[in-house]
Amino acid sequence: MNLDFMPSPSPEHPGLFIRDPYRFSDAMLVIPPPLVECLQCFDGSQTDLDLRAALVSITGELEVGQLAQHLVETLSAAGFLEDAQYAEMEQARKREFAAATVREPSHAGSAYPADAGEMRETMGQWMEGAGTLAKEKANGDLFAIAAPHVSPSGGWQSYRAAYGMLRPEHKDRTFVILATSHYGEPETFGLTRKTFRTPLGDAPADTALVDWLAARGGKGIEMEDYCHSFEHTVELQVIFLQHVLGPGVKILPILVGPFARSIYEGGAPEDDDKVKAFLEALGELREHEGDRLFWVMGVDMAHMGARYHDRFAAVAGEGAMQEVGARDERRIERINALDSGGFWDLVRERQDDLKWCGSSPFYTFLKTAPKARGELLKYEQWNIDDNSVVSFAGMGFRKA
C-alpha cells in the first residue's frame, strides 16, 4: 500500500502508472489497461493459479503461463512486490541514507530549478515585491511563520507573504521547521542531523538541538527518519530561507506525522503517550532556547476533488470550494488565536473531511508556542489539476 497508483500521464502509453514514492525503487511502470484487473491477485493470499485464471478470463487464451511469469518478474524486478527483492532494496536505501552526512536535494529540477543561477533568478521572481509587503506589517516581535509546501509555481504568493516578513536580524537564529510528513508513521516525529543541500548551498542542522530533542522526546521520535530523504515539505522551506537569509542558515528539521488516532478514535493528540512526550520536550526546548529559535511551519491545508477521492470536480473559489474556504477561515481564526483545542475540534469534525495535511504541524506549534497572536497574510486555493484543489496560506506570528 506504499505505492502510488495513477492514470498514465502519457497518451501514447495508456494504463495504470505505478511508482514508489519512498524511492526504494527508481522504477516506473505502466500496466496496460487489460492487465490492470490482474493486480488484485497480488494481495498476499491468492496464488499463481488465481493469477492464471484471471489472465485466461481477460485474454481468452488458455496458454497464459509465460504472460503470468513475465508480469510477476516485471513487478518483482521493479521492487513493487513485497518479496526478497523489495526487502533488499528497502534496506539498501535506508542504510545509504543513514550513512550520509548530507541530505541531497530531492526536488531540484522539478519543483524548482537545479541550476544555481536559474534558481536565483526564479526565486527573485517569486519573491519580487516582498519587501514592500513586509514593510506594511513591520511592527511587533515576529517569531514564527507558516508557509505552504505546495509547488512554488502554484503557491509563490503565499510563500512570498510569509518569507517576506523575515529580516536580516533573524539570520543567526535556528529555524525549527515543523513540516508535514506525508509518508511517515502516525503519531511520529522524524528527526535528522543531516545538512540540507540545495543549489543555493548547504543549510546545516543544529545537531546539538537535534540531539537534545532526541534524548528527551520519547518513543515517538524516528531518528534519521528515511522520509527526510525524499519528503519535499522541509526542502521547500529551506530554499526560501536560503534565498532570504543566505545559504548557511541553521535548521532543526522535524517531520510531523498525522495524528490519526485522535482524528478517527477521538480524544486529544497528546492522549497518545508518544505525542505527549514529544510535545513536552519541544515545549521545554522552546522555553530553554527562547529567542534563539525561529519557528517555520511547512503546511498545506485542504485537499479536495477527484485526486483526493472526492466525488466531485473541484474548481478553486467556485462551488463547493467556497464552503471549503469558509471552513478553512474558521480553522485559521483558531490558529491565529493560538487556540489549540478549538482548532483541533474543527479538524476532528467529520474526521477531517477537508484533509488538511498540515493539521499536525499546526497543532504541534500551537501546543508549544508562547503567548502570541497570528495573522493571515495570504490565503489561496489552487487547482493542482483540472479537477482537484489544494488550499494554503502565508501566516505570521508575533509574541503577545
Short mmCIF file of C-alpha atoms in Angstrom, two decimals:
data_model
loop_
_atom_site.label_atom_id
_atom_site.label_comp_id
_atom_site.label_asym_id
_atom_site.label_seq_id
_atom_site.Cartn_x
_atom_site.Cartn_y
_atom_site.Cartn_z
CA MET A 1 0.00 0.00 0.00
CA ASN A 2 3.02 2.32 -0.07
CA LEU A 3 2.99 2.64 -3.87
CA ASP A 4 1.49 5.47 -5.89
CA PHE A 5 -1.12 4.49 -8.50
CA MET A 6 -2.49 6.95 -11.05
CA PRO A 7 -3.61 7.09 -14.68
CA SER A 8 -0.71 7.07 -17.10
CA PRO A 9 0.39 10.63 -17.94
CA SER A 10 1.36 9.52 -21.46
CA PRO A 11 -1.41 9.32 -24.10
CA GLU A 12 0.88 7.06 -26.15
CA HIS A 13 1.09 4.59 -23.25
CA PRO A 14 -2.33 4.36 -21.57
CA GLY A 15 -2.85 2.31 -18.45
CA LEU A 16 -2.09 2.44 -14.75
CA PHE A 17 1.12 4.27 -13.79
CA ILE A 18 2.94 2.87 -10.73
CA ARG A 19 5.86 4.38 -8.83
CA ASP A 20 7.42 4.12 -5.39
CA PRO A 21 7.21 7.48 -3.55
CA TYR A 22 9.68 6.18 -0.94
CA ARG A 23 12.24 5.75 -3.72
CA PHE A 24 13.35 2.34 -2.54
CA SER A 25 12.96 1.69 -6.26
CA ASP A 26 13.53 4.17 -9.08
CA ALA A 27 11.37 2.13 -11.45
CA MET A 28 8.19 3.44 -13.00
CA LEU A 29 5.78 1.10 -14.77
CA VAL A 30 2.67 1.50 -16.88
CA ILE A 31 0.37 -1.53 -16.67
CA PRO A 32 -1.70 -1.83 -19.90
CA PRO A 33 -5.47 -1.42 -19.31
CA PRO A 34 -6.38 -5.09 -19.91
CA LEU A 35 -3.91 -6.24 -17.23
CA VAL A 36 -4.82 -3.73 -14.51
CA GLU A 37 -7.51 -6.02 -13.15
CA CYS A 38 -4.85 -8.71 -12.54
CA LEU A 39 -3.15 -6.60 -9.89
CA GLN A 40 -5.82 -7.58 -7.37
CA CYS A 41 -4.33 -11.07 -7.47
CA PHE A 42 -1.18 -9.73 -5.76
CA ASP A 43 -2.78 -9.45 -2.34
CA GLY A 44 -0.72 -12.00 -0.42
CA SER A 45 -3.48 -14.58 -0.30
CA GLN A 46 -4.17 -15.52 -3.93
CA THR A 47 -1.95 -17.98 -5.80
CA ASP A 48 -0.31 -18.33 -9.20
CA LEU A 49 -3.33 -20.37 -10.24
CA ASP A 50 -5.63 -17.45 -9.39
CA LEU A 51 -3.46 -15.13 -11.49
CA ARG A 52 -3.54 -17.52 -14.43
CA ALA A 53 -7.29 -17.89 -14.17
CA ALA A 54 -7.66 -14.11 -14.26
CA LEU A 55 -5.42 -13.90 -17.33
CA VAL A 56 -7.39 -16.63 -19.09
CA SER A 57 -10.56 -14.66 -18.43
CA ILE A 58 -9.02 -11.42 -19.72
CA THR A 59 -7.23 -12.76 -22.82
CA GLY A 60 -9.48 -15.65 -23.80
CA GLU A 61 -6.34 -17.74 -24.19
CA LEU A 62 -5.51 -20.90 -22.26
CA GLU A 63 -1.71 -20.64 -22.58
CA VAL A 64 -1.00 -17.74 -20.22
CA GLY A 65 1.90 -19.21 -18.24
CA GLN A 66 4.57 -17.04 -19.90
CA LEU A 67 2.45 -13.90 -19.55
CA ALA A 68 1.89 -14.61 -15.84
CA GLN A 69 5.58 -15.24 -15.28
CA HIS A 70 6.52 -12.04 -17.15
CA LEU A 71 4.10 -9.99 -15.07
CA VAL A 72 5.41 -11.41 -11.80
CA GLU A 73 9.05 -10.96 -12.78
CA THR A 74 8.49 -7.40 -14.01
CA LEU A 75 6.74 -6.31 -10.82
CA SER A 76 9.36 -8.02 -8.65
CA ALA A 77 12.33 -6.55 -10.53
CA ALA A 78 10.78 -3.10 -10.16
CA GLY A 79 10.55 -3.58 -6.41
CA PHE A 80 6.75 -3.43 -6.47
CA LEU A 81 6.09 -6.77 -4.73
CA GLU A 82 6.69 -7.46 -1.05
CA ASP A 83 9.34 -10.09 -1.62
CA ALA A 84 13.08 -10.56 -1.08
CA GLN A 85 13.93 -8.18 -3.92
CA TYR A 86 11.88 -5.40 -2.32
CA ALA A 87 13.31 -6.06 1.15
CA GLU A 88 16.86 -5.80 -0.22
CA MET A 89 16.06 -2.50 -1.99
CA GLU A 90 14.45 -1.05 1.12
CA GLN A 91 17.32 -1.92 3.44
CA ALA A 92 19.95 -0.71 0.97
CA ARG A 93 18.30 2.71 0.60
CA LYS A 94 17.82 3.12 4.34
CA ARG A 95 21.45 2.20 5.04
CA GLU A 96 22.61 4.62 2.35
CA PHE A 97 20.59 7.49 3.83
CA ALA A 98 21.60 6.74 7.41
CA ALA A 99 25.29 6.77 6.48
CA ALA A 100 25.16 10.03 4.53
CA THR A 101 26.10 13.32 6.20
CA VAL A 102 24.26 15.44 3.61
CA ARG A 103 20.65 15.28 2.58
CA GLU A 104 20.87 15.86 -1.16
CA PRO A 105 18.19 17.95 -2.92
CA SER A 106 15.30 15.73 -3.87
CA HIS A 107 13.15 18.13 -5.89
CA ALA A 108 15.71 20.27 -7.69
CA GLY A 109 14.87 20.18 -11.38
CA SER A 110 11.19 19.56 -10.74
CA ALA A 111 9.74 21.85 -8.03
CA TYR A 112 12.47 24.44 -8.64
CA PRO A 113 15.49 24.84 -10.98
CA ALA A 114 18.56 22.68 -10.41
CA ASP A 115 20.95 25.29 -11.81
CA ALA A 116 22.03 27.82 -9.16
CA GLY A 117 21.89 30.84 -11.47
CA GLU A 118 18.50 29.92 -12.87
CA MET A 119 17.25 29.21 -9.37
CA ARG A 120 18.33 32.63 -8.06
CA GLU A 121 16.51 34.26 -10.96
CA THR A 122 13.36 32.20 -10.36
CA MET A 123 13.42 32.82 -6.61
CA GLY A 124 13.79 36.54 -7.31
CA GLN A 125 10.68 36.42 -9.47
CA TRP A 126 8.70 34.51 -6.83
CA MET A 127 9.78 36.93 -4.07
CA GLU A 128 9.56 40.16 -6.09
CA GLY A 129 7.90 42.92 -4.08
CA ALA A 130 8.16 41.01 -0.79
CA GLY A 131 9.98 43.87 0.94
CA THR A 132 7.20 46.35 0.19
CA LEU A 133 4.57 43.96 1.51
CA ALA A 134 6.53 43.30 4.71
CA LYS A 135 7.13 46.99 5.47
CA GLU A 136 3.40 47.45 5.73
CA LYS A 137 3.36 44.89 8.57
CA ALA A 138 6.76 45.61 10.16
CA ASN A 139 5.56 46.05 13.71
CA GLY A 140 5.74 43.59 16.57
CA ASP A 141 8.02 40.74 17.56
CA LEU A 142 7.86 38.15 14.78
CA PHE A 143 8.96 34.68 15.93
CA ALA A 144 7.15 32.29 13.57
CA ILE A 145 5.71 31.97 10.07
CA ALA A 146 3.59 29.41 8.26
CA ALA A 147 4.12 28.85 4.55
CA PRO A 148 2.86 26.26 2.06
CA HIS A 149 4.71 23.22 0.84
CA VAL A 150 2.81 23.09 -2.45
CA SER A 151 4.84 23.61 -5.62
CA PRO A 152 6.14 27.20 -5.50
CA SER A 153 4.98 27.73 -9.08
CA GLY A 154 1.42 27.48 -7.78
CA GLY A 155 1.85 28.91 -4.27
CA TRP A 156 4.53 31.59 -4.68
CA GLN A 157 2.27 34.40 -3.46
CA SER A 158 1.74 32.70 -0.10
CA TYR A 159 5.44 31.80 0.15
CA ARG A 160 6.27 35.44 -0.60
CA ALA A 161 3.83 36.74 2.01
CA ALA A 162 5.36 34.55 4.73
CA TYR A 163 9.06 34.74 3.88
CA GLY A 164 8.87 38.42 3.06
CA MET A 165 8.38 39.01 6.79
CA LEU A 166 11.90 37.84 7.64
CA ARG A 167 14.60 40.41 8.40
CA PRO A 168 18.43 40.27 8.47
CA GLU A 169 18.33 40.11 12.28
CA HIS A 170 16.67 36.67 12.00
CA LYS A 171 19.66 35.21 10.17
CA ASP A 172 21.55 33.90 13.20
CA ARG A 173 18.62 32.01 14.71
CA THR A 174 17.98 28.29 14.42
CA PHE A 175 14.87 27.71 12.32
CA VAL A 176 12.68 24.98 13.77
CA ILE A 177 10.87 23.62 10.72
CA LEU A 178 7.67 21.76 11.60
CA ALA A 179 6.69 20.15 8.31
CA THR A 180 4.09 17.67 7.16
CA SER A 181 5.24 14.06 6.86
CA HIS A 182 3.11 12.67 4.04
CA TYR A 183 4.57 9.17 4.30
CA GLY A 184 5.67 8.94 7.93
CA GLU A 185 4.03 6.83 10.61
CA PRO A 186 1.12 8.38 12.57
CA GLU A 187 1.95 9.92 15.95
CA THR A 188 5.62 10.02 14.96
CA PHE A 189 8.20 12.82 14.65
CA GLY A 190 11.09 12.41 12.21
CA LEU A 191 14.47 13.96 13.04
CA THR A 192 17.78 14.11 11.17
CA ARG A 193 21.23 15.52 11.85
CA LYS A 194 21.98 15.92 8.16
CA THR A 195 22.89 19.11 6.34
CA PHE A 196 20.28 20.03 3.71
CA ARG A 197 21.89 20.79 0.36
CA THR A 198 20.20 22.85 -2.38
CA PRO A 199 21.54 24.61 -5.48
CA LEU A 200 21.94 27.69 -3.26
CA GLY A 201 24.28 25.96 -0.80
CA ASP A 202 24.24 23.96 2.43
CA ALA A 203 21.92 24.54 5.39
CA PRO A 204 23.38 22.68 8.41
CA ALA A 205 21.20 21.08 11.04
CA ASP A 206 21.67 22.37 14.59
CA THR A 207 22.91 18.99 15.75
CA ALA A 208 23.15 20.00 19.41
CA LEU A 209 19.43 20.75 19.48
CA VAL A 210 18.61 17.65 17.42
CA ASP A 211 20.48 15.51 19.95
CA TRP A 212 18.84 17.32 22.89
CA LEU A 213 15.39 16.68 21.45
CA ALA A 214 16.21 13.10 20.53
CA ALA A 215 17.31 12.39 24.11
CA ARG A 216 14.17 13.82 25.68
CA GLY A 217 11.44 13.42 23.08
CA GLY A 218 10.44 9.85 23.86
CA LYS A 219 9.47 6.86 21.74
CA GLY A 220 7.61 8.92 19.16
CA ILE A 221 10.89 10.03 17.58
CA GLU A 222 12.19 8.36 14.44
CA MET A 223 15.88 9.27 14.37
CA GLU A 224 17.38 9.69 10.89
CA ASP A 225 13.90 9.24 9.53
CA TYR A 226 14.23 7.91 5.98
CA CYS A 227 11.24 10.05 4.95
CA HIS A 228 13.57 13.05 5.10
CA SER A 229 15.40 11.67 2.05
CA PHE A 230 12.50 12.32 -0.34
CA GLU A 231 9.91 14.44 1.50
CA HIS A 232 9.58 17.91 -0.04
CA THR A 233 7.99 19.77 2.85
CA VAL A 234 11.23 20.74 4.64
CA GLU A 235 13.24 21.18 1.45
CA LEU A 236 10.94 23.85 0.05
CA GLN A 237 11.19 25.87 3.27
CA VAL A 238 14.98 25.66 3.12
CA ILE A 239 15.24 27.18 -0.36
CA PHE A 240 13.19 30.21 0.70
CA LEU A 241 15.17 30.61 3.93
CA GLN A 242 18.40 30.45 1.95
CA HIS A 243 17.19 32.96 -0.62
CA VAL A 244 16.14 35.48 2.03
CA LEU A 245 18.85 34.97 4.67
CA GLY A 246 21.75 33.23 2.96
CA PRO A 247 22.76 29.64 2.21
CA GLY A 248 24.21 28.76 5.63
CA VAL A 249 21.01 29.24 7.61
CA LYS A 250 20.82 26.75 10.50
CA ILE A 251 17.79 24.49 10.83
CA LEU A 252 16.12 21.97 13.14
CA PRO A 253 14.06 19.88 10.66
CA ILE A 254 11.10 17.96 12.12
CA LEU A 255 8.70 15.87 10.05
CA VAL A 256 5.38 15.58 11.87
CA GLY A 257 3.28 12.51 11.12
CA PRO A 258 -0.53 12.61 11.17
CA PHE A 259 -2.37 12.49 14.49
CA ALA A 260 -4.65 9.83 13.07
CA ARG A 261 -5.63 8.19 16.36
CA SER A 262 -7.20 11.38 17.63
CA ILE A 263 -8.99 12.15 14.35
CA TYR A 264 -10.50 8.69 13.95
CA GLU A 265 -10.83 7.46 17.54
CA GLY A 266 -11.38 10.70 19.47
CA GLY A 267 -9.54 12.45 22.25
CA ALA A 268 -6.67 14.93 22.03
CA PRO A 269 -3.45 14.07 20.15
CA GLU A 270 -1.46 14.18 23.40
CA ASP A 271 -3.63 11.40 24.82
CA ASP A 272 -1.12 9.27 22.92
CA ASP A 273 1.93 8.87 25.17
CA LYS A 274 4.37 9.29 22.26
CA VAL A 275 2.83 12.58 21.17
CA LYS A 276 2.63 13.84 24.75
CA ALA A 277 6.32 13.14 25.43
CA PHE A 278 7.44 14.90 22.28
CA LEU A 279 5.24 17.96 22.80
CA GLU A 280 6.54 18.31 26.35
CA ALA A 281 10.15 18.07 25.17
CA LEU A 282 9.62 20.56 22.35
CA GLY A 283 7.94 22.99 24.75
CA GLU A 284 10.86 22.65 27.14
CA LEU A 285 13.27 23.30 24.28
CA ARG A 286 11.37 26.45 23.33
CA GLU A 287 11.49 27.74 26.90
CA HIS A 288 15.19 26.92 27.21
CA GLU A 289 16.31 28.44 23.91
CA GLY A 290 13.86 31.36 23.79
CA ASP A 291 14.56 33.93 21.08
CA ARG A 292 17.40 31.88 19.64
CA LEU A 293 14.72 29.89 17.84
CA PHE A 294 12.51 30.92 14.95
CA TRP A 295 9.61 28.67 14.00
CA VAL A 296 8.58 27.75 10.45
CA MET A 297 5.63 25.58 9.51
CA GLY A 298 5.68 23.92 6.09
CA VAL A 299 1.97 23.21 5.74
CA ASP A 300 -0.81 22.95 3.19
CA MET A 301 -4.47 22.95 4.11
CA ALA A 302 -7.47 21.39 2.34
CA HIS A 303 -7.14 18.78 -0.42
CA MET A 304 -10.37 18.44 -2.38
CA GLY A 305 -11.60 16.93 -5.64
CA ALA A 306 -11.04 13.86 -7.78
CA ARG A 307 -7.34 13.36 -6.99
CA TYR A 308 -8.20 13.22 -3.30
CA HIS A 309 -11.06 10.73 -3.67
CA ASP A 310 -13.93 13.22 -3.54
CA ARG A 311 -16.89 12.56 -5.79
CA PHE A 312 -16.81 15.98 -7.40
CA ALA A 313 -14.55 18.04 -9.60
CA ALA A 314 -13.10 20.89 -7.55
CA VAL A 315 -12.51 24.35 -9.01
CA ALA A 316 -10.69 26.96 -6.94
CA GLY A 317 -13.04 29.56 -5.49
CA GLU A 318 -16.14 28.08 -7.09
CA GLY A 319 -18.97 25.83 -5.98
CA ALA A 320 -18.05 23.51 -3.14
CA MET A 321 -14.69 25.27 -2.74
CA GLN A 322 -16.46 28.38 -1.46
CA GLU A 323 -17.71 26.41 1.54
CA VAL A 324 -14.24 24.89 1.93
CA GLY A 325 -12.82 28.42 2.02
CA ALA A 326 -15.25 29.40 4.79
CA ARG A 327 -14.31 26.31 6.82
CA ASP A 328 -10.61 26.98 6.25
CA GLU A 329 -11.16 30.51 7.53
CA ARG A 330 -12.67 29.23 10.79
CA ARG A 331 -9.66 26.97 11.37
CA ILE A 332 -7.26 29.81 10.57
CA GLU A 333 -9.05 32.02 13.11
CA ARG A 334 -8.43 29.42 15.83
CA ILE A 335 -4.77 29.14 14.80
CA ASN A 336 -4.33 32.91 14.92
CA ALA A 337 -5.85 32.91 18.40
CA LEU A 338 -3.43 30.11 19.41
CA ASP A 339 -6.48 28.10 20.44
CA SER A 340 -5.17 24.55 20.06
CA GLY A 341 -8.31 22.92 21.43
CA GLY A 342 -10.69 24.94 19.27
CA PHE A 343 -8.57 24.30 16.21
CA TRP A 344 -8.45 20.56 16.82
CA ASP A 345 -12.20 20.37 17.40
CA LEU A 346 -12.65 21.73 13.89
CA VAL A 347 -10.09 19.28 12.47
CA ARG A 348 -11.85 16.30 14.02
CA GLU A 349 -15.18 17.45 12.59
CA ARG A 350 -16.33 14.77 10.10
CA GLN A 351 -12.93 13.08 10.62
CA ASP A 352 -11.20 15.92 8.79
CA ASP A 353 -13.06 15.62 5.51
CA LEU A 354 -11.12 18.71 4.36
CA LYS A 355 -7.97 16.57 4.50
CA TRP A 356 -5.67 19.25 5.97
CA CYS A 357 -2.25 17.63 5.64
CA GLY A 358 -0.80 20.44 7.80
CA SER A 359 -3.04 19.88 10.81
CA SER A 360 -0.48 18.01 12.95
CA PRO A 361 2.39 20.52 12.44
CA PHE A 362 -0.02 23.36 13.22
CA TYR A 363 -1.20 21.61 16.39
CA THR A 364 2.38 20.86 17.45
CA PHE A 365 3.20 24.55 17.11
CA LEU A 366 0.08 25.69 18.98
CA LYS A 367 0.85 23.38 21.93
CA THR A 368 4.45 24.60 22.28
CA ALA A 369 4.34 28.29 21.26
CA PRO A 370 4.50 31.15 23.78
CA LYS A 371 1.59 33.54 24.20
CA ALA A 372 1.23 35.10 20.80
CA ARG A 373 -1.13 36.28 18.10
CA GLY A 374 -1.20 35.16 14.49
CA GLU A 375 -2.08 36.98 11.32
CA LEU A 376 -3.29 35.70 7.96
CA LEU A 377 -1.13 37.31 5.28
CA LYS A 378 -2.38 35.47 2.19
CA TYR A 379 -4.91 32.69 1.56
CA GLU A 380 -5.14 30.82 -1.74
CA GLN A 381 -6.83 27.94 -3.47
CA TRP A 382 -5.03 26.40 -6.43
CA ASN A 383 -6.14 23.82 -8.99
CA ILE A 384 -3.34 21.28 -8.85
CA ASP A 385 -5.10 19.64 -11.80
CA ASP A 386 -8.37 20.30 -13.63
CA ASN A 387 -10.48 18.51 -11.02
CA SER A 388 -8.56 18.92 -7.75
CA VAL A 389 -7.74 21.85 -5.47
CA VAL A 390 -5.26 22.47 -2.66
CA SER A 391 -5.65 25.41 -0.27
CA PHE A 392 -2.81 27.05 1.64
CA ALA A 393 -1.73 30.31 3.22
CA GLY A 394 1.08 32.54 4.36
CA MET A 395 0.86 33.49 8.05
CA GLY A 396 2.93 35.34 10.62
CA PHE A 397 3.04 35.06 14.45
CA ARG A 398 4.18 37.70 16.93
CA LYS A 399 4.60 37.46 20.67
CA ALA A 400 1.69 38.93 22.58
#
